[in-house]
Coordinates of C-alpha atoms in Angstrom, one line a residue:
X4 CA 14.2 -10.6 0.0
X5 CA 15.5 -7.4 1.6
X6 CA 13.0 -4.6 1.9
X7 CA 13.4 -1.9 4.5
X8 CA 10.9 0.4 6.1
X9 CA 11.0 3.7 4.1
X10 CA 10.4 7.1 5.6
X11 CA 6.7 7.7 6.2
X12 CA 5.2 9.8 3.4
X13 CA 3.6 12.4 5.6
X14 CA 2.6 14.8 2.8
X15 CA 0.7 11.9 1.1
X16 CA -0.9 11.0 4.4
X17 CA -2.0 14.6 5.0
X18 CA -3.5 14.7 1.4
X19 CA -5.4 11.5 2.0
X20 CA -6.7 12.7 5.4
X21 CA -7.9 15.9 3.8
X22 CA -9.8 14.0 1.1
X23 CA -11.2 11.6 3.8
X24 CA -12.5 14.6 5.8
X25 CA -13.8 16.4 2.7
X26 CA -15.9 13.4 1.5
X27 CA -16.7 11.7 4.8
X28 CA -20.4 12.5 4.5
X29 CA -20.6 10.9 1.1
X30 CA -22.8 7.8 0.7
X31 CA -20.2 5.5 -0.9
X32 CA -17.0 3.7 0.1
X33 CA -14.9 6.8 0.4
X34 CA -12.1 5.1 2.5
X35 CA -11.3 2.6 -0.2
X36 CA -11.4 5.2 -2.9
X37 CA -9.1 7.5 -0.9
X38 CA -6.7 4.7 0.0
X39 CA -6.2 4.0 -3.8
X40 CA -6.4 7.6 -5.0
X41 CA -4.0 7.8 -7.9
X42 CA -2.2 4.7 -6.7
X43 CA 0.0 7.2 -4.8
X44 CA 0.9 4.9 -1.9
X45 CA 1.8 1.9 -4.1
X46 CA 3.8 4.2 -6.4
X47 CA 5.6 5.6 -3.4
X48 CA 6.7 2.2 -2.3
X49 CA 7.3 0.7 -5.8
X50 CA 9.2 3.7 -7.3
X51 CA 10.3 6.3 -4.8
X52 CA 11.4 3.7 -2.3
X53 CA 12.8 1.5 -5.0
X54 CA 11.0 -1.6 -3.9
X55 CA 10.6 -2.3 -7.6
X56 CA 14.2 -3.6 -8.1
X57 CA 13.9 -6.1 -5.2
X58 CA 10.4 -7.2 -6.0
X59 CA 11.0 -7.7 -9.7
X60 CA 13.9 -10.0 -8.9
X61 CA 11.3 -12.1 -7.0
X62 CA 8.9 -12.1 -10.0
X63 CA 6.6 -9.2 -9.0
X64 CA 5.3 -6.8 -11.5
X65 CA 3.6 -3.5 -11.0
X66 CA 0.2 -5.1 -11.7
X67 CA 0.8 -8.0 -9.3
X68 CA 2.0 -5.6 -6.6
X69 CA -1.2 -3.5 -6.9
X70 CA -3.4 -6.6 -6.8
X71 CA -1.5 -7.8 -3.7
X72 CA -1.6 -4.5 -2.0
X73 CA -5.3 -4.2 -2.5
X74 CA -5.7 -6.9 0.2
X75 CA -4.3 -4.3 2.7
X76 CA -6.8 -1.6 1.9
X77 CA -8.3 -1.7 5.4
X78 CA -4.8 -1.3 6.9
X79 CA -4.1 1.6 4.6
X80 CA -7.3 3.3 5.8
X81 CA -6.3 2.6 9.4
X82 CA -2.9 4.2 8.7
X83 CA -4.6 7.3 7.2
X84 CA -6.9 7.5 10.3
X85 CA -3.9 7.0 12.7
X86 CA -5.3 3.7 13.9
X87 CA -2.1 1.9 12.6
X88 CA 1.3 3.5 12.5
X89 CA 3.5 3.5 9.5
X90 CA 5.9 0.9 10.8
X91 CA 3.1 -1.5 11.6
X92 CA 1.6 -1.0 8.1
X93 CA 4.8 -1.6 6.3
X94 CA 5.8 -4.5 8.4
X95 CA 2.5 -6.2 7.6
X96 CA 3.1 -5.6 3.9
X97 CA 6.7 -6.8 4.0
X98 CA 5.7 -9.9 5.9
X99 CA 3.1 -10.7 3.4
X100 CA 5.4 -10.1 0.5
X101 CA 7.9 -12.7 2.0
X102 CA 5.2 -15.3 2.5
X103 CA 5.5 -18.3 0.1
X104 CA 1.7 -18.7 0.1
X105 CA 1.2 -15.1 -0.9
X106 CA 3.8 -15.5 -3.7
X107 CA 2.0 -18.6 -5.0
X108 CA -1.3 -16.7 -5.1
X109 CA 0.0 -13.5 -6.7
X110 CA 2.9 -14.7 -8.9
X111 CA 1.1 -17.5 -10.7
X112 CA 2.7 -18.3 -14.0
X113 CA 0.5 -19.0 -17.0

């Protein structure tokens, strides 16, 4: 599987940071909500970066990709908060996508 590190979506990161600051005092899991706001980051990788074509050849669907990516919510929050850089985040995602164990979990047939 050949996936490259796409350009960092800085506009998206700024938007997510803005929401994070705006709702920081709220009494619920704002970080997780913001990380998944409109599925913007998954859509960026899947569609705009054209990971879709590579991943679909491996058996991934949009739904399985979302489910898989949800396991990286904490890392997405760290990226938004500048605790993890873009390259580190994407390398973790790519490494997981290439893992035979991960594929068995998320690409179960029937």
